[in-house]
Short mmCIF file of C-alpha atoms in Angstrom, two decimals:
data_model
loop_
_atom_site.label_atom_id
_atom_site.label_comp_id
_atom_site.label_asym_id
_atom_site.label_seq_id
_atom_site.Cartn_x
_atom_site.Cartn_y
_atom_site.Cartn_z
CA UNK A 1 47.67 101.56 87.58
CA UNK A 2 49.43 103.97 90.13
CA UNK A 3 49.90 101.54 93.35
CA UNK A 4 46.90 103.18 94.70
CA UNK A 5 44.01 101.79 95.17
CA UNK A 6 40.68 103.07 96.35
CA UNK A 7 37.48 101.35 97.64
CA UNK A 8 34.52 101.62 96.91
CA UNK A 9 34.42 103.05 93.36
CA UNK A 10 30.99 103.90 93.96
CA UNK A 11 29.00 104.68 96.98
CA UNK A 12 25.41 105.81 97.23
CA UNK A 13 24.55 106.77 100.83
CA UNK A 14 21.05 108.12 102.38
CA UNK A 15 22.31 111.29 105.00
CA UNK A 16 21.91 108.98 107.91
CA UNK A 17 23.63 106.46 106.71
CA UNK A 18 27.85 105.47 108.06
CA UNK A 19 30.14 104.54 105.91
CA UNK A 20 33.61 103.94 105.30
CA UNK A 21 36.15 104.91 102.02
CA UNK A 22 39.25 102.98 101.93
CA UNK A 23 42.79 103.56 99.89
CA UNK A 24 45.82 101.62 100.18
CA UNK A 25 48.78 102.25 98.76
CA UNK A 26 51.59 99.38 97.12
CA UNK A 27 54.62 102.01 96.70
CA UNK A 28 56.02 102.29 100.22
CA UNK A 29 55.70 105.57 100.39
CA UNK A 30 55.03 107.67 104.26
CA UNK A 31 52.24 110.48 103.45
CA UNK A 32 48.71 109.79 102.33
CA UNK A 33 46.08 112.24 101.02
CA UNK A 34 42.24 112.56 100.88
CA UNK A 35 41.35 114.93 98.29
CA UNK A 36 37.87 116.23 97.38
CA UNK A 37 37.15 116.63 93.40
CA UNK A 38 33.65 118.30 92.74
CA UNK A 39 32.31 119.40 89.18
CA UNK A 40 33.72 122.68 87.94
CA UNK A 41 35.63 123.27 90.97
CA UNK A 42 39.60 122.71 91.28
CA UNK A 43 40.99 119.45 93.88
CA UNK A 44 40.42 120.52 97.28
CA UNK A 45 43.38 118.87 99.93
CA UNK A 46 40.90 117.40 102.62
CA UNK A 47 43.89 115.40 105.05
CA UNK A 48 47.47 114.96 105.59
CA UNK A 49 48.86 112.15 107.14
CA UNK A 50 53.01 111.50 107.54
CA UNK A 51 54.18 108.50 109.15
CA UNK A 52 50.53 107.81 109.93
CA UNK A 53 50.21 111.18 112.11
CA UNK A 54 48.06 113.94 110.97
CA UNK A 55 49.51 116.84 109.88
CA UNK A 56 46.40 118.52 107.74
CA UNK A 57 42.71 118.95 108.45
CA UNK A 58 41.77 121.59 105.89
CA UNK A 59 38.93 122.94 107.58
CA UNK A 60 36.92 119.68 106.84
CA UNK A 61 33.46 119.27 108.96
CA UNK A 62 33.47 117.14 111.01
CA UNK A 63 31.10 114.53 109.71
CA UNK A 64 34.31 113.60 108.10
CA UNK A 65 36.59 111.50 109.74
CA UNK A 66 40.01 110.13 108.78
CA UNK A 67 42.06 107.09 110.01
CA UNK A 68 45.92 106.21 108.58
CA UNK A 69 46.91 102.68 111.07
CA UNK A 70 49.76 102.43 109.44
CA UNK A 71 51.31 104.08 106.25
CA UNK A 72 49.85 101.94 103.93
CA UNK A 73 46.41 102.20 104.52
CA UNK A 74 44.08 105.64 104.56
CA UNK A 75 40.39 105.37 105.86
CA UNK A 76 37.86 108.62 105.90
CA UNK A 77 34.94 107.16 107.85
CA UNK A 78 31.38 109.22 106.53
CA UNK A 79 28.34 109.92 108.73
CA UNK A 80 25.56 112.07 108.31
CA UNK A 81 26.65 113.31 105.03
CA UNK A 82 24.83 116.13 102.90
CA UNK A 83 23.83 116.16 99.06
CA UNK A 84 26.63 118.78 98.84
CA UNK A 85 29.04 116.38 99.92
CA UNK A 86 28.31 114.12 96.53
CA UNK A 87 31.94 114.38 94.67
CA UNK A 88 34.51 111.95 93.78
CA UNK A 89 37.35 111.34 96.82
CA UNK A 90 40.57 111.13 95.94
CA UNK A 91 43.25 109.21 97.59
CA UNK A 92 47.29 109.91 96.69
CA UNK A 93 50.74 108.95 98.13
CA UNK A 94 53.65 110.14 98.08
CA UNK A 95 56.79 108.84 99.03
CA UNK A 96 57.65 111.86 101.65
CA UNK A 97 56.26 115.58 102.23
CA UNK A 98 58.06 118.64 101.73
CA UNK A 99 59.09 120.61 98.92
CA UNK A 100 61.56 118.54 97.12
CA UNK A 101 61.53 116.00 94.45
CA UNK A 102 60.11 113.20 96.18
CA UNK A 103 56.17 115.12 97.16
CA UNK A 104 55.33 113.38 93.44
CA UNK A 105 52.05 112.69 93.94
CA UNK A 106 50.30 109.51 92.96
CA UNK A 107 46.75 108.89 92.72
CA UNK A 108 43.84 106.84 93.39
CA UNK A 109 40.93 106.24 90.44
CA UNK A 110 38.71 107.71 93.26
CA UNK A 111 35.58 106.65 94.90
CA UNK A 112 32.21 108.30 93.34
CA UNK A 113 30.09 109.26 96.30
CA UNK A 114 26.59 109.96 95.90
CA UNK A 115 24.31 110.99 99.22
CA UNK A 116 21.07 111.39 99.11
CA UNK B 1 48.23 132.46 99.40
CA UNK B 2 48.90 130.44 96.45
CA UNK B 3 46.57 129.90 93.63
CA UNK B 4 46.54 128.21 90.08
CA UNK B 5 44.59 129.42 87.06
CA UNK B 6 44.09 127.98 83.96
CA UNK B 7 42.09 129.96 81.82
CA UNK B 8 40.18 127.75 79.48
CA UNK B 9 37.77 125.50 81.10
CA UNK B 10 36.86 124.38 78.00
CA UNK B 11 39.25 123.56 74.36
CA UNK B 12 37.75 121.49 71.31
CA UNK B 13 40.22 121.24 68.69
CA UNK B 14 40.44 118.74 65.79
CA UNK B 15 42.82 115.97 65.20
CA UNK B 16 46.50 117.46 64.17
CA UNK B 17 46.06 120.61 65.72
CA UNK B 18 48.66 121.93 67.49
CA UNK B 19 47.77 122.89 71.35
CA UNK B 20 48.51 124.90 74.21
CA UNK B 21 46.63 125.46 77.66
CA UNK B 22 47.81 128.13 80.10
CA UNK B 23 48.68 128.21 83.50
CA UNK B 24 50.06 130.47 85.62
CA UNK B 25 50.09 130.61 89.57
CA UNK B 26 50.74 132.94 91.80
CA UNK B 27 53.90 132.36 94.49
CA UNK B 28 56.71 134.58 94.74
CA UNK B 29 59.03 131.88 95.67
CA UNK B 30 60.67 128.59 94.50
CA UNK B 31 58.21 125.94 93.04
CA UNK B 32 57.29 122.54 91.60
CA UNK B 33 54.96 122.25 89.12
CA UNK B 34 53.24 119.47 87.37
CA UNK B 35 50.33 118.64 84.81
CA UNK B 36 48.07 116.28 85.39
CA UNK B 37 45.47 114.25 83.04
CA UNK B 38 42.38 112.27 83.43
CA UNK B 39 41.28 111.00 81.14
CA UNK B 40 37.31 109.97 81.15
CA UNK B 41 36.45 107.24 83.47
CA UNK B 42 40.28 107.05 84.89
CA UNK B 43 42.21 108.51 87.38
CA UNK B 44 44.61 111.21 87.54
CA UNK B 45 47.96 110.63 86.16
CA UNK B 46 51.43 112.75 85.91
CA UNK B 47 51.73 114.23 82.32
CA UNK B 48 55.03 115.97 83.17
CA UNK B 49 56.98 117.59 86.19
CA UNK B 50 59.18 120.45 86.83
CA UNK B 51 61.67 120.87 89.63
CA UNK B 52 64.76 122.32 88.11
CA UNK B 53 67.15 122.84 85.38
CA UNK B 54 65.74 123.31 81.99
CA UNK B 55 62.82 124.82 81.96
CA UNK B 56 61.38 123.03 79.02
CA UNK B 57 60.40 119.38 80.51
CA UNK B 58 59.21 116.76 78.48
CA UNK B 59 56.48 114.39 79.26
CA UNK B 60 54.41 111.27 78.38
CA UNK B 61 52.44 111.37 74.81
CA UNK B 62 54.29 113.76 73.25
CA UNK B 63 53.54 116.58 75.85
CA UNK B 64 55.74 119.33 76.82
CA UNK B 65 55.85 122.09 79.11
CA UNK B 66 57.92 125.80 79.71
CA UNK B 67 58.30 126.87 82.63
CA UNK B 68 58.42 131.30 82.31
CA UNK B 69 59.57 132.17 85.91
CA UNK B 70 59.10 136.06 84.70
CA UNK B 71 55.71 135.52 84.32
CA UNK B 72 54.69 132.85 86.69
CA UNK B 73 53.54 130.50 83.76
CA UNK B 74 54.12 126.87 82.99
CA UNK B 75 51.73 126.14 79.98
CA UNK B 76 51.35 122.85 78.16
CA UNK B 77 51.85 122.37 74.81
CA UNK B 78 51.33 119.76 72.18
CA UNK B 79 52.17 120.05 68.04
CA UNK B 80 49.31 117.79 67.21
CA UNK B 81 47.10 116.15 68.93
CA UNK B 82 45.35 113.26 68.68
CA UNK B 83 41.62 111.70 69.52
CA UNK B 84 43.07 110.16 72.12
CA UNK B 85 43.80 113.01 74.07
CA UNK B 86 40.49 114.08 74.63
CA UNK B 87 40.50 114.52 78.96
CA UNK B 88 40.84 117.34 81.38
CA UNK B 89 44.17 118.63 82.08
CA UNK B 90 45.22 120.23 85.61
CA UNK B 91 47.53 122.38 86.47
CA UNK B 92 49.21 122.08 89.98
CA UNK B 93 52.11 123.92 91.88
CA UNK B 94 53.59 123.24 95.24
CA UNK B 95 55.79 126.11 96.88
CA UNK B 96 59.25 124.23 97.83
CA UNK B 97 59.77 126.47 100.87
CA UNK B 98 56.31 126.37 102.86
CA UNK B 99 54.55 123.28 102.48
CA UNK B 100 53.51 119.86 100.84
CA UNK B 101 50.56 121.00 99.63
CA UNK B 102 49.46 120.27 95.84
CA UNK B 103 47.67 123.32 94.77
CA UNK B 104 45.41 122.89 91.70
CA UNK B 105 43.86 124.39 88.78
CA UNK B 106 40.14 124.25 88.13
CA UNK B 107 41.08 122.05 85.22
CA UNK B 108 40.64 122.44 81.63
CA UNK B 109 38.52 119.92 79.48
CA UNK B 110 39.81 119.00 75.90
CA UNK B 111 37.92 117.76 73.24
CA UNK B 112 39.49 116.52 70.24
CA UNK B 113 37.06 115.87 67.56
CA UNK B 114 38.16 113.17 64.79
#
């Protein structure tokens, strides 16, 4: 266990469908991350959020749609997904961002989306 | 921009062999680098770290790391491994002077065969 958790650990989703991923975070740390894992490919950094502001939005479509209400908690809100979009979403934390020794990283065990 | 290779996707080795997977990134500038595992059906955890001082960092399991500056390589190393280590491994580097972004290796998978 990393303090992070992430819900649901599975998701199957028709391309019409809305849902909602949710991660919260035990350590009390300030920045939260959505990552996107797909097969074969490296980690892709999907959001930023410090001090529940957004600070990243790596060129995600917009069909994708994050929400941090406070720094514990991390949302990314799904609608009208595509089959490409199947991967596994990963949540971290860390306790600040920036280049120093406190951007460790922890992570989620990830939510297994499937759309159909 | 930065980027992260690791150059086998794929390692079977048996039990007791000794092992070592490459990475090397390309940044010009001061960094922090890190290996990551996951093993199957689990989520990714911190193998080791590297923000200063000696260059050869120690991690969980027996693991170990060197950090070459000269040639822009931190590659992980093991004397012998076991069953247990079969997982993928990722390599990740974040550039101390631009940003907090975790930059990642495709990921290599290990198989260790009993």
């Amino acid at each position: 266990e990393t303090g992070v958790t992430q819900t649901p650990r599975h998701l199957v989703m028709g391309m019409t469908n809305k849902k909602s991923l949710k991660c919260e975070q035990h350590l009390g740390h300030n920045a939260m991350y959505w990552y996107k894992q797909s097969a074969k490919k490296p980690l892709e950094l999907m959001f930023v959020y410090n001090f529940k502001e957004q600070t990243e939005n790596n060129s995600v479509p917009s069909r994708f749609s994050p929400e941090c209400p406070n720094s514990s908690h991390l949302f990314l809100h799904l609608h009208t997904l595509q089959p490409e979009d199947s991967a596994l979403y990963l949540c971290a934390s860390s306790q600040e961002m920036g280049g120093g020794s406190y951007n460790e990283q922890f992570f989620g065990p990830g939510t297994r989306l499937t759309v159909l | 921009a930065q980027s992260v290779s690791q150059h086998n996707h794929h390692v079977i080795l048996s039990e007791a062999a000794s092992l070592e997977l490459g990475c090397n990134y390309s940044y010009g500038g001061t960094v922090n680098l890190f290996w990551y595992v996951q093993y199957p059906g689990q989520h990714l955890q911190l193998l080791l770290k590297y923000f200063s001082g000696d260059p050869l960092v120690k991690g969980i399991k027996g693991f170990e790391a060197e950090f070459i500056k000269s040639k822009f390589s931190f590659n992980l190393r093991k004397p012998s491994v076991q069953w247990s280590d079969t997982a993928e491994y990722f390599c990740a580097v974040n550039a101390v002077d631009s940003s907090y972004k975790l930059i990642f290796g495709s990921g290599t998978r290990l198989l260790v065969r009993p």
